Structures are given as C-alpha cells and as structure tokens.
mmCIF file with all atom_site columns, C-alpha atoms in Angstrom:
data_model
loop_
_atom_site.group_PDB
_atom_site.id
_atom_site.type_symbol
_atom_site.label_atom_id
_atom_site.label_alt_id
_atom_site.label_comp_id
_atom_site.label_asym_id
_atom_site.label_entity_id
_atom_site.label_seq_id
_atom_site.pdbx_PDB_ins_code
_atom_site.Cartn_x
_atom_site.Cartn_y
_atom_site.Cartn_z
_atom_site.occupancy
_atom_site.B_iso_or_equiv
_atom_site.pdbx_formal_charge
_atom_site.auth_seq_id
_atom_site.auth_comp_id
_atom_site.auth_asym_id
_atom_site.auth_atom_id
_atom_site.pdbx_PDB_model_num
ATOM 1   C CA . UNK A 1 1   ? -8.018  32.963  8.887  1.00 0.00 ? 1   UNK A CA 1
ATOM 2   C CA . UNK A 1 2   ? -4.686  34.642  9.577  1.00 0.00 ? 2   UNK A CA 1
ATOM 3   C CA . UNK A 1 3   ? -1.304  32.945  9.479  1.00 0.00 ? 3   UNK A CA 1
ATOM 4   C CA . UNK A 1 4   ? -0.641  31.241  12.835 1.00 0.00 ? 4   UNK A CA 1
ATOM 5   C CA . UNK A 1 5   ? -4.312  30.517  13.576 1.00 0.00 ? 5   UNK A CA 1
ATOM 6   C CA . UNK A 1 6   ? -5.015  27.057  15.010 1.00 0.00 ? 6   UNK A CA 1
ATOM 7   C CA . UNK A 1 7   ? -7.673  25.121  13.101 1.00 0.00 ? 7   UNK A CA 1
ATOM 8   C CA . UNK A 1 8   ? -7.564  21.911  15.132 1.00 0.00 ? 8   UNK A CA 1
ATOM 9   C CA . UNK A 1 9   ? -5.753  20.405  18.094 1.00 0.00 ? 9   UNK A CA 1
ATOM 10  C CA . UNK A 1 10  ? -4.647  16.834  18.562 1.00 0.00 ? 10  UNK A CA 1
ATOM 11  C CA . UNK A 1 11  ? -7.226  14.639  20.373 1.00 0.00 ? 11  UNK A CA 1
ATOM 12  C CA . UNK A 1 12  ? -9.745  17.511  20.708 1.00 0.00 ? 12  UNK A CA 1
ATOM 13  C CA . UNK A 1 13  ? -13.123 16.822  19.031 1.00 0.00 ? 13  UNK A CA 1
ATOM 14  C CA . UNK A 1 14  ? -14.269 19.298  16.403 1.00 0.00 ? 14  UNK A CA 1
ATOM 15  C CA . UNK A 1 15  ? -17.717 20.650  15.683 1.00 0.00 ? 15  UNK A CA 1
ATOM 16  C CA . UNK A 1 16  ? -16.737 21.592  12.128 1.00 0.00 ? 16  UNK A CA 1
ATOM 17  C CA . UNK A 1 17  ? -15.196 20.040  9.056  1.00 0.00 ? 17  UNK A CA 1
ATOM 18  C CA . UNK A 1 18  ? -12.869 22.483  7.323  1.00 0.00 ? 18  UNK A CA 1
ATOM 19  C CA . UNK A 1 19  ? -12.359 22.922  3.611  1.00 0.00 ? 19  UNK A CA 1
ATOM 20  C CA . UNK A 1 20  ? -9.259  24.996  2.884  1.00 0.00 ? 20  UNK A CA 1
ATOM 21  C CA . UNK A 1 21  ? -10.034 26.946  -0.281 1.00 0.00 ? 21  UNK A CA 1
ATOM 22  C CA . UNK A 1 22  ? -6.726  28.843  -0.475 1.00 0.00 ? 22  UNK A CA 1
ATOM 23  C CA . UNK A 1 23  ? -3.546  28.678  1.593  1.00 0.00 ? 23  UNK A CA 1
ATOM 24  C CA . UNK A 1 24  ? -1.202  26.255  3.312  1.00 0.00 ? 24  UNK A CA 1
ATOM 25  C CA . UNK A 1 25  ? -1.767  24.427  6.607  1.00 0.00 ? 25  UNK A CA 1
ATOM 26  C CA . UNK A 1 26  ? 1.031   22.972  8.731  1.00 0.00 ? 26  UNK A CA 1
ATOM 27  C CA . UNK A 1 27  ? 0.269   19.630  10.400 1.00 0.00 ? 27  UNK A CA 1
ATOM 28  C CA . UNK A 1 28  ? 2.234   19.427  13.639 1.00 0.00 ? 28  UNK A CA 1
ATOM 29  C CA . UNK A 1 29  ? 2.715   17.702  16.951 1.00 0.00 ? 29  UNK A CA 1
ATOM 30  C CA . UNK A 1 30  ? 2.865   20.223  19.768 1.00 0.00 ? 30  UNK A CA 1
ATOM 31  C CA . UNK A 1 31  ? 4.064   18.178  22.739 1.00 0.00 ? 31  UNK A CA 1
ATOM 32  C CA . UNK A 1 32  ? 5.056   20.953  25.086 1.00 0.00 ? 32  UNK A CA 1
ATOM 33  C CA . UNK A 1 33  ? 8.728   21.646  25.734 1.00 0.00 ? 33  UNK A CA 1
ATOM 34  C CA . UNK A 1 34  ? 10.095  20.237  22.468 1.00 0.00 ? 34  UNK A CA 1
ATOM 35  C CA . UNK A 1 35  ? 8.336   22.810  20.299 1.00 0.00 ? 35  UNK A CA 1
ATOM 36  C CA . UNK A 1 36  ? 6.202   21.920  17.283 1.00 0.00 ? 36  UNK A CA 1
ATOM 37  C CA . UNK A 1 37  ? 7.348   18.995  15.164 1.00 0.00 ? 37  UNK A CA 1
ATOM 38  C CA . UNK A 1 38  ? 6.258   19.055  11.532 1.00 0.00 ? 38  UNK A CA 1
ATOM 39  C CA . UNK A 1 39  ? 4.246   16.060  10.317 1.00 0.00 ? 39  UNK A CA 1
ATOM 40  C CA . UNK A 1 40  ? 3.271   17.465  6.923  1.00 0.00 ? 40  UNK A CA 1
ATOM 41  C CA . UNK A 1 41  ? 1.569   20.284  5.048  1.00 0.00 ? 41  UNK A CA 1
ATOM 42  C CA . UNK A 1 42  ? -1.645  20.632  3.083  1.00 0.00 ? 42  UNK A CA 1
ATOM 43  C CA . UNK A 1 43  ? -2.263  23.116  0.277  1.00 0.00 ? 43  UNK A CA 1
ATOM 44  C CA . UNK A 1 44  ? -5.750  24.338  -0.558 1.00 0.00 ? 44  UNK A CA 1
ATOM 45  C CA . UNK A 1 45  ? -8.041  23.434  -2.080 1.00 0.00 ? 45  UNK A CA 1
ATOM 46  C CA . UNK A 1 46  ? -8.414  20.427  0.236  1.00 0.00 ? 46  UNK A CA 1
ATOM 47  C CA . UNK A 1 47  ? -10.432 19.036  3.119  1.00 0.00 ? 47  UNK A CA 1
ATOM 48  C CA . UNK A 1 48  ? -8.580  19.306  6.415  1.00 0.00 ? 48  UNK A CA 1
ATOM 49  C CA . UNK A 1 49  ? -10.302 16.943  8.834  1.00 0.00 ? 49  UNK A CA 1
ATOM 50  C CA . UNK A 1 50  ? -12.804 15.017  6.734  1.00 0.00 ? 50  UNK A CA 1
ATOM 51  C CA . UNK A 1 51  ? -11.123 11.753  7.744  1.00 0.00 ? 51  UNK A CA 1
ATOM 52  C CA . UNK A 1 52  ? -11.930 12.471  11.400 1.00 0.00 ? 52  UNK A CA 1
ATOM 53  C CA . UNK A 1 53  ? -15.575 13.169  10.539 1.00 0.00 ? 53  UNK A CA 1
ATOM 54  C CA . UNK A 1 54  ? -15.990 10.091  8.335  1.00 0.00 ? 54  UNK A CA 1
ATOM 55  C CA . UNK A 1 55  ? -14.480 7.773   10.984 1.00 0.00 ? 55  UNK A CA 1
ATOM 56  C CA . UNK A 1 56  ? -15.915 9.566   14.031 1.00 0.00 ? 56  UNK A CA 1
ATOM 57  C CA . UNK A 1 57  ? -12.402 10.034  15.457 1.00 0.00 ? 57  UNK A CA 1
ATOM 58  C CA . UNK A 1 58  ? -10.528 12.947  17.010 1.00 0.00 ? 58  UNK A CA 1
ATOM 59  C CA . UNK A 1 59  ? -7.572  14.548  15.179 1.00 0.00 ? 59  UNK A CA 1
ATOM 60  C CA . UNK A 1 60  ? -4.163  12.918  15.521 1.00 0.00 ? 60  UNK A CA 1
ATOM 61  C CA . UNK A 1 61  ? -2.259  16.154  14.857 1.00 0.00 ? 61  UNK A CA 1
ATOM 62  C CA . UNK A 1 62  ? -2.511  19.898  15.327 1.00 0.00 ? 62  UNK A CA 1
ATOM 63  C CA . UNK A 1 63  ? -3.287  22.078  12.300 1.00 0.00 ? 63  UNK A CA 1
ATOM 64  C CA . UNK A 1 64  ? -1.939  25.623  12.141 1.00 0.00 ? 64  UNK A CA 1
ATOM 65  C CA . UNK A 1 65  ? -2.319  28.138  9.309  1.00 0.00 ? 65  UNK A CA 1
ATOM 66  C CA . UNK A 1 66  ? 1.086   28.404  7.620  1.00 0.00 ? 66  UNK A CA 1
ATOM 67  C CA . UNK A 1 67  ? -0.182  31.265  5.440  1.00 0.00 ? 67  UNK A CA 1
ATOM 68  C CA . UNK A 1 68  ? -3.313  33.383  5.456  1.00 0.00 ? 68  UNK A CA 1
ATOM 69  C CA . UNK A 1 69  ? -6.194  31.022  4.659  1.00 0.00 ? 69  UNK A CA 1
ATOM 70  C CA . UNK A 1 70  ? -9.600  31.190  3.093  1.00 0.00 ? 70  UNK A CA 1
ATOM 71  C CA . UNK A 1 71  ? -11.622 28.342  4.608  1.00 0.00 ? 71  UNK A CA 1
ATOM 72  C CA . UNK A 1 72  ? -15.160 27.081  4.711  1.00 0.00 ? 72  UNK A CA 1
ATOM 73  C CA . UNK A 1 73  ? -16.498 25.568  7.920  1.00 0.00 ? 73  UNK A CA 1
ATOM 74  C CA . UNK A 1 74  ? -19.199 22.933  7.583  1.00 0.00 ? 74  UNK A CA 1
ATOM 75  C CA . UNK A 1 75  ? -20.931 21.868  10.782 1.00 0.00 ? 75  UNK A CA 1
ATOM 76  C CA . UNK A 1 76  ? -20.464 18.206  11.597 1.00 0.00 ? 76  UNK A CA 1
ATOM 77  C CA . UNK A 1 77  ? -24.209 17.387  11.368 1.00 0.00 ? 77  UNK A CA 1
ATOM 78  C CA . UNK A 1 78  ? -24.466 19.015  7.918  1.00 0.00 ? 78  UNK A CA 1
ATOM 79  C CA . UNK A 1 79  ? -21.334 17.189  6.712  1.00 0.00 ? 79  UNK A CA 1
ATOM 80  C CA . UNK A 1 80  ? -22.617 13.847  7.997  1.00 0.00 ? 80  UNK A CA 1
ATOM 81  C CA . UNK A 1 81  ? -26.034 14.425  6.396  1.00 0.00 ? 81  UNK A CA 1
ATOM 82  C CA . UNK A 1 82  ? -24.289 15.025  3.074  1.00 0.00 ? 82  UNK A CA 1
ATOM 83  C CA . UNK A 1 83  ? -22.317 11.812  3.585  1.00 0.00 ? 83  UNK A CA 1
ATOM 84  C CA . UNK A 1 84  ? -25.513 9.877   4.297  1.00 0.00 ? 84  UNK A CA 1
ATOM 85  C CA . UNK A 1 85  ? -27.056 11.173  1.070  1.00 0.00 ? 85  UNK A CA 1
ATOM 86  C CA . UNK A 1 86  ? -24.290 9.497   -0.986 1.00 0.00 ? 86  UNK A CA 1
ATOM 87  C CA . UNK A 1 87  ? -24.843 6.054   -2.513 1.00 0.00 ? 87  UNK A CA 1
ATOM 88  C CA . UNK A 1 88  ? -23.681 3.171   -0.322 1.00 0.00 ? 88  UNK A CA 1
ATOM 89  C CA . UNK A 1 89  ? -20.763 2.327   -2.606 1.00 0.00 ? 89  UNK A CA 1
ATOM 90  C CA . UNK A 1 90  ? -19.452 5.895   -2.461 1.00 0.00 ? 90  UNK A CA 1
ATOM 91  C CA . UNK A 1 91  ? -19.733 5.930   1.357  1.00 0.00 ? 91  UNK A CA 1
ATOM 92  C CA . UNK A 1 92  ? -17.882 2.631   1.514  1.00 0.00 ? 92  UNK A CA 1
ATOM 93  C CA . UNK A 1 93  ? -15.067 3.922   -0.710 1.00 0.00 ? 93  UNK A CA 1
ATOM 94  C CA . UNK A 1 94  ? -14.767 7.116   1.352  1.00 0.00 ? 94  UNK A CA 1
ATOM 95  C CA . UNK A 1 95  ? -14.646 5.119   4.582  1.00 0.00 ? 95  UNK A CA 1
ATOM 96  C CA . UNK A 1 96  ? -11.890 2.910   3.143  1.00 0.00 ? 96  UNK A CA 1
ATOM 97  C CA . UNK A 1 97  ? -9.866  5.906   1.965  1.00 0.00 ? 97  UNK A CA 1
ATOM 98  C CA . UNK A 1 98  ? -10.369 7.629   5.327  1.00 0.00 ? 98  UNK A CA 1
ATOM 99  C CA . UNK A 1 99  ? -9.188  4.531   7.193  1.00 0.00 ? 99  UNK A CA 1
ATOM 100 C CA . UNK A 1 100 ? -6.059  4.245   5.030  1.00 0.00 ? 100 UNK A CA 1
ATOM 101 C CA . UNK A 1 101 ? -5.364  7.963   5.554  1.00 0.00 ? 101 UNK A CA 1
ATOM 102 C CA . UNK A 1 102 ? -5.786  7.574   9.319  1.00 0.00 ? 102 UNK A CA 1
ATOM 103 C CA . UNK A 1 103 ? -3.391  4.629   9.409  1.00 0.00 ? 103 UNK A CA 1
ATOM 104 C CA . UNK A 1 104 ? -0.750  6.576   7.462  1.00 0.00 ? 104 UNK A CA 1
ATOM 105 C CA . UNK A 1 105 ? -1.116  9.521   9.837  1.00 0.00 ? 105 UNK A CA 1
ATOM 106 C CA . UNK A 1 106 ? -0.814  7.195   12.847 1.00 0.00 ? 106 UNK A CA 1
ATOM 107 C CA . UNK A 1 107 ? 2.382   5.796   11.352 1.00 0.00 ? 107 UNK A CA 1
ATOM 108 C CA . UNK A 1 108 ? 3.827   9.281   10.776 1.00 0.00 ? 108 UNK A CA 1
ATOM 109 C CA . UNK A 1 109 ? 2.989   10.314  14.339 1.00 0.00 ? 109 UNK A CA 1
ATOM 110 C CA . UNK A 1 110 ? 4.454   7.082   15.697 1.00 0.00 ? 110 UNK A CA 1
ATOM 111 C CA . UNK A 1 111 ? 7.718   7.666   13.834 1.00 0.00 ? 111 UNK A CA 1
ATOM 112 C CA . UNK A 1 112 ? 8.035   11.095  15.407 1.00 0.00 ? 112 UNK A CA 1
ATOM 113 C CA . UNK A 1 113 ? 7.076   10.159  18.943 1.00 0.00 ? 113 UNK A CA 1
ATOM 114 C CA . UNK A 1 114 ? 8.245   6.582   19.554 1.00 0.00 ? 114 UNK A CA 1
ATOM 115 C CA . UNK A 1 115 ? 11.546  4.755   19.478 1.00 0.00 ? 115 UNK A CA 1
ATOM 116 C CA . UNK A 1 116 ? 12.173  1.622   17.399 1.00 0.00 ? 116 UNK A CA 1
ATOM 117 C CA . UNK A 1 117 ? 11.211  -0.791  20.202 1.00 0.00 ? 117 UNK A CA 1
ATOM 118 C CA . UNK A 1 118 ? 7.888   0.934   20.844 1.00 0.00 ? 118 UNK A CA 1
ATOM 119 C CA . UNK A 1 119 ? 7.077   1.012   17.114 1.00 0.00 ? 119 UNK A CA 1
ATOM 120 C CA . UNK A 1 120 ? 7.884   -2.693  16.749 1.00 0.00 ? 120 UNK A CA 1
ATOM 121 C CA . UNK A 1 121 ? 5.743   -3.584  19.778 1.00 0.00 ? 121 UNK A CA 1
ATOM 122 C CA . UNK A 1 122 ? 2.872   -1.531  18.355 1.00 0.00 ? 122 UNK A CA 1
ATOM 123 C CA . UNK A 1 123 ? 3.253   -3.221  14.949 1.00 0.00 ? 123 UNK A CA 1
ATOM 124 C CA . UNK A 1 124 ? 3.298   -6.713  16.502 1.00 0.00 ? 124 UNK A CA 1
ATOM 125 C CA . UNK A 1 125 ? 0.134   -6.000  18.497 1.00 0.00 ? 125 UNK A CA 1
ATOM 126 C CA . UNK A 1 126 ? -1.654  -4.567  15.451 1.00 0.00 ? 126 UNK A CA 1
ATOM 127 C CA . UNK A 1 127 ? -0.839  -7.683  13.381 1.00 0.00 ? 127 UNK A CA 1
ATOM 128 C CA . UNK A 1 128 ? -1.483  -10.263 16.108 1.00 0.00 ? 128 UNK A CA 1
ATOM 129 C CA . UNK A 1 129 ? -3.883  -13.128 15.369 1.00 0.00 ? 129 UNK A CA 1
ATOM 130 C CA . UNK A 1 130 ? -5.220  -16.035 17.385 1.00 0.00 ? 130 UNK A CA 1
ATOM 131 C CA . UNK A 1 131 ? -4.271  -19.301 15.674 1.00 0.00 ? 131 UNK A CA 1
ATOM 132 C CA . UNK A 1 132 ? -7.280  -21.609 15.191 1.00 0.00 ? 132 UNK A CA 1
ATOM 133 C CA . UNK A 1 133 ? -5.462  -24.555 16.787 1.00 0.00 ? 133 UNK A CA 1
ATOM 134 C CA . UNK A 1 134 ? -4.308  -22.587 19.897 1.00 0.00 ? 134 UNK A CA 1
ATOM 135 C CA . UNK A 1 135 ? -7.115  -20.428 21.325 1.00 0.00 ? 135 UNK A CA 1
ATOM 136 C CA . UNK A 1 136 ? -6.030  -17.954 23.976 1.00 0.00 ? 136 UNK A CA 1
ATOM 137 C CA . UNK A 1 137 ? -2.644  -17.320 22.353 1.00 0.00 ? 137 UNK A CA 1
ATOM 138 C CA . UNK A 1 138 ? -1.463  -14.638 19.947 1.00 0.00 ? 138 UNK A CA 1
ATOM 139 C CA . UNK A 1 139 ? 0.978   -14.832 17.091 1.00 0.00 ? 139 UNK A CA 1
ATOM 140 C CA . UNK A 1 140 ? 2.166   -12.764 14.165 1.00 0.00 ? 140 UNK A CA 1
ATOM 141 C CA . UNK A 1 141 ? 2.770   -14.386 10.810 1.00 0.00 ? 141 UNK A CA 1
ATOM 142 C CA . UNK A 1 142 ? 5.445   -12.464 8.900  1.00 0.00 ? 142 UNK A CA 1
ATOM 143 C CA . UNK A 1 143 ? 3.880   -12.432 5.443  1.00 0.00 ? 143 UNK A CA 1
ATOM 144 C CA . UNK A 1 144 ? 6.311   -9.819  4.141  1.00 0.00 ? 144 UNK A CA 1
ATOM 145 C CA . UNK A 1 145 ? 10.084  -9.750  4.114  1.00 0.00 ? 145 UNK A CA 1
ATOM 146 C CA . UNK A 1 146 ? 11.598  -8.243  7.236  1.00 0.00 ? 146 UNK A CA 1
ATOM 147 C CA . UNK A 1 147 ? 13.065  -5.388  5.217  1.00 0.00 ? 147 UNK A CA 1
ATOM 148 C CA . UNK A 1 148 ? 9.535   -4.442  4.065  1.00 0.00 ? 148 UNK A CA 1
ATOM 149 C CA . UNK A 1 149 ? 8.262   -4.429  7.655  1.00 0.00 ? 149 UNK A CA 1
ATOM 150 C CA . UNK A 1 150 ? 11.297  -2.376  8.714  1.00 0.00 ? 150 UNK A CA 1
ATOM 151 C CA . UNK A 1 151 ? 10.536  0.152   5.962  1.00 0.00 ? 151 UNK A CA 1
ATOM 152 C CA . UNK A 1 152 ? 6.951   0.475   7.242  1.00 0.00 ? 152 UNK A CA 1
ATOM 153 C CA . UNK A 1 153 ? 8.349   1.203   10.698 1.00 0.00 ? 153 UNK A CA 1
ATOM 154 C CA . UNK A 1 154 ? 10.918  3.697   9.410  1.00 0.00 ? 154 UNK A CA 1
ATOM 155 C CA . UNK A 1 155 ? 13.908  1.702   10.662 1.00 0.00 ? 155 UNK A CA 1
ATOM 156 C CA . UNK A 1 156 ? 16.761  -0.256  9.090  1.00 0.00 ? 156 UNK A CA 1
ATOM 157 C CA . UNK A 1 157 ? 16.284  -4.023  8.606  1.00 0.00 ? 157 UNK A CA 1
ATOM 158 C CA . UNK A 1 158 ? 19.213  -4.633  10.966 1.00 0.00 ? 158 UNK A CA 1
ATOM 159 C CA . UNK A 1 159 ? 17.475  -2.534  13.634 1.00 0.00 ? 159 UNK A CA 1
ATOM 160 C CA . UNK A 1 160 ? 14.259  -4.524  13.182 1.00 0.00 ? 160 UNK A CA 1
ATOM 161 C CA . UNK A 1 161 ? 16.167  -7.813  13.637 1.00 0.00 ? 161 UNK A CA 1
ATOM 162 C CA . UNK A 1 162 ? 18.002  -6.426  16.697 1.00 0.00 ? 162 UNK A CA 1
ATOM 163 C CA . UNK A 1 163 ? 14.728  -5.255  18.293 1.00 0.00 ? 163 UNK A CA 1
ATOM 164 C CA . UNK A 1 164 ? 13.090  -8.650  17.696 1.00 0.00 ? 164 UNK A CA 1
ATOM 165 C CA . UNK A 1 165 ? 16.106  -10.314 19.351 1.00 0.00 ? 165 UNK A CA 1
ATOM 166 C CA . UNK A 1 166 ? 15.800  -7.941  22.347 1.00 0.00 ? 166 UNK A CA 1
ATOM 167 C CA . UNK A 1 167 ? 12.072  -8.655  22.640 1.00 0.00 ? 167 UNK A CA 1
ATOM 168 C CA . UNK A 1 168 ? 12.848  -12.404 22.654 1.00 0.00 ? 168 UNK A CA 1
ATOM 169 C CA . UNK A 1 169 ? 15.532  -11.905 25.321 1.00 0.00 ? 169 UNK A CA 1
ATOM 170 C CA . UNK A 1 170 ? 13.000  -10.003 27.471 1.00 0.00 ? 170 UNK A CA 1
ATOM 171 C CA . UNK A 1 171 ? 10.566  -12.912 26.941 1.00 0.00 ? 171 UNK A CA 1
ATOM 172 C CA . UNK A 1 172 ? 7.929   -10.708 25.315 1.00 0.00 ? 172 UNK A CA 1
ATOM 173 C CA . UNK A 1 173 ? 7.920   -12.741 22.083 1.00 0.00 ? 173 UNK A CA 1
ATOM 174 C CA . UNK A 1 174 ? 9.135   -16.149 20.898 1.00 0.00 ? 174 UNK A CA 1
ATOM 175 C CA . UNK A 1 175 ? 10.071  -17.679 17.563 1.00 0.00 ? 175 UNK A CA 1
ATOM 176 C CA . UNK A 1 176 ? 12.740  -16.927 15.003 1.00 0.00 ? 176 UNK A CA 1
ATOM 177 C CA . UNK A 1 177 ? 11.123  -17.912 11.718 1.00 0.00 ? 177 UNK A CA 1
ATOM 178 C CA . UNK A 1 178 ? 8.076   -16.604 9.880  1.00 0.00 ? 178 UNK A CA 1
ATOM 179 C CA . UNK A 1 179 ? 5.788   -16.917 12.928 1.00 0.00 ? 179 UNK A CA 1
ATOM 180 C CA . UNK A 1 180 ? 6.354   -14.977 16.140 1.00 0.00 ? 180 UNK A CA 1
ATOM 181 C CA . UNK A 1 181 ? 4.498   -15.854 19.324 1.00 0.00 ? 181 UNK A CA 1
ATOM 182 C CA . UNK A 1 182 ? 3.396   -13.002 21.581 1.00 0.00 ? 182 UNK A CA 1
ATOM 183 C CA . UNK A 1 183 ? 4.249   -14.384 25.015 1.00 0.00 ? 183 UNK A CA 1
ATOM 184 C CA . UNK A 1 184 ? 3.498   -11.199 26.960 1.00 0.00 ? 184 UNK A CA 1
ATOM 185 C CA . UNK A 1 185 ? 0.956   -8.985  25.146 1.00 0.00 ? 185 UNK A CA 1
ATOM 186 C CA . UNK A 1 186 ? 0.562   -6.806  28.255 1.00 0.00 ? 186 UNK A CA 1
ATOM 187 C CA . UNK A 1 187 ? 4.313   -6.129  28.322 1.00 0.00 ? 187 UNK A CA 1
ATOM 188 C CA . UNK A 1 188 ? 4.222   -5.293  24.608 1.00 0.00 ? 188 UNK A CA 1
ATOM 189 C CA . UNK A 1 189 ? 1.312   -2.868  25.191 1.00 0.00 ? 189 UNK A CA 1
ATOM 190 C CA . UNK A 1 190 ? 3.300   -1.104  27.911 1.00 0.00 ? 190 UNK A CA 1
ATOM 191 C CA . UNK A 1 191 ? 6.311   -0.874  25.623 1.00 0.00 ? 191 UNK A CA 1
ATOM 192 C CA . UNK A 1 192 ? 4.163   0.442   22.752 1.00 0.00 ? 192 UNK A CA 1
ATOM 193 C CA . UNK A 1 193 ? 2.922   3.304   24.954 1.00 0.00 ? 193 UNK A CA 1
ATOM 194 C CA . UNK A 1 194 ? 6.439   4.647   25.628 1.00 0.00 ? 194 UNK A CA 1
#
C-alpha cells in the first residue's frame, strides 16, 4: 500500500484484519476542520486491528500509511475461525489483552477530544456501582489516591479536585471523602458526551 493510503476509518466496520509486515502506520483522529490529530504510530511487523476483531468492535481511530507498507489482509471470517481453533485459555488471554488495549485507546482518544470535566464525568460513570444497602443509587468508591486518578485522566490533581467541586456545585455528585454519590447520572452522561 502506498504512503497516505487509508487502512481503516474510525467507527466504520472492517471486513479484514490487517497484518502490517513492513512500514509505519499513523493512528489519527480526523474530525473534520481541525485536521488529523495524531494518537500514535505502529511499526510493522504488527497486527493493526486485531483488537477490533477479537472484541467485535469498530475502530476507535483512523489508520493511514505513514510510509509505503507491505500488508496482509485476512478476511474476518478466516481470522475468527483461527481464533476459535485456539485453546480456551489462549482465547481468554487474547480477549483480556484486547480489552485492555481497547480501554487504553479509548483513554487516548478521550484525552484528545474531551475537556477535563467531560473526562471526569466519563470516569465517574465507568466506575459507578450500586451499593448493596441502597438499591437504585450509584456511587463511586475512590480506591486510589486522587493524584493517581488524575494521572489516568491526563490532568493535574488540582484540576481533578476543582472539577469534582464544580460537579458538586452543579448537584451532579455529592460527597467529599472516599465515596462520591452520583446524584444525576443523566447529567453526567450529557457532560461526558461533550
């Protein structure tokens, strides 16, 4: 494939799984007027979109040939048949690795496309649990230090604390200690989409 060729587009299902034998692929977000924003690069030899195939998900990013490439295309049914022929333990490990890879990619995309408030709202919703003694409510137990959560979100600890204070003031969350109540999950979902 020549330099500049598009191998996959964000959110568009693929019929093939690509193995890049030789060359470099740029992973990007192409959101229209802003121009492409770099998420990362991959150097062959590597699988490009095996995570999508393993999880049955669409790509989160665009992939464009950064150099001339030599690639192999494997049809999705053939790839999945090969996966099914693996022992159960190997399939389980691959699914776990694929899920972790997907979550890291989601985080990278979120950092590029969302502000601190939206990222915090998304994080709170992802970590929400229903306490056994209060069905119908949601809460987040902060099991890590706030600075560790802030690092996951790509923001300063002070910014994380400020955003939590703003979310409390807007009556989207409650609590100031290690447990935060999600008063308005719908409002948090709307904020996470921005």
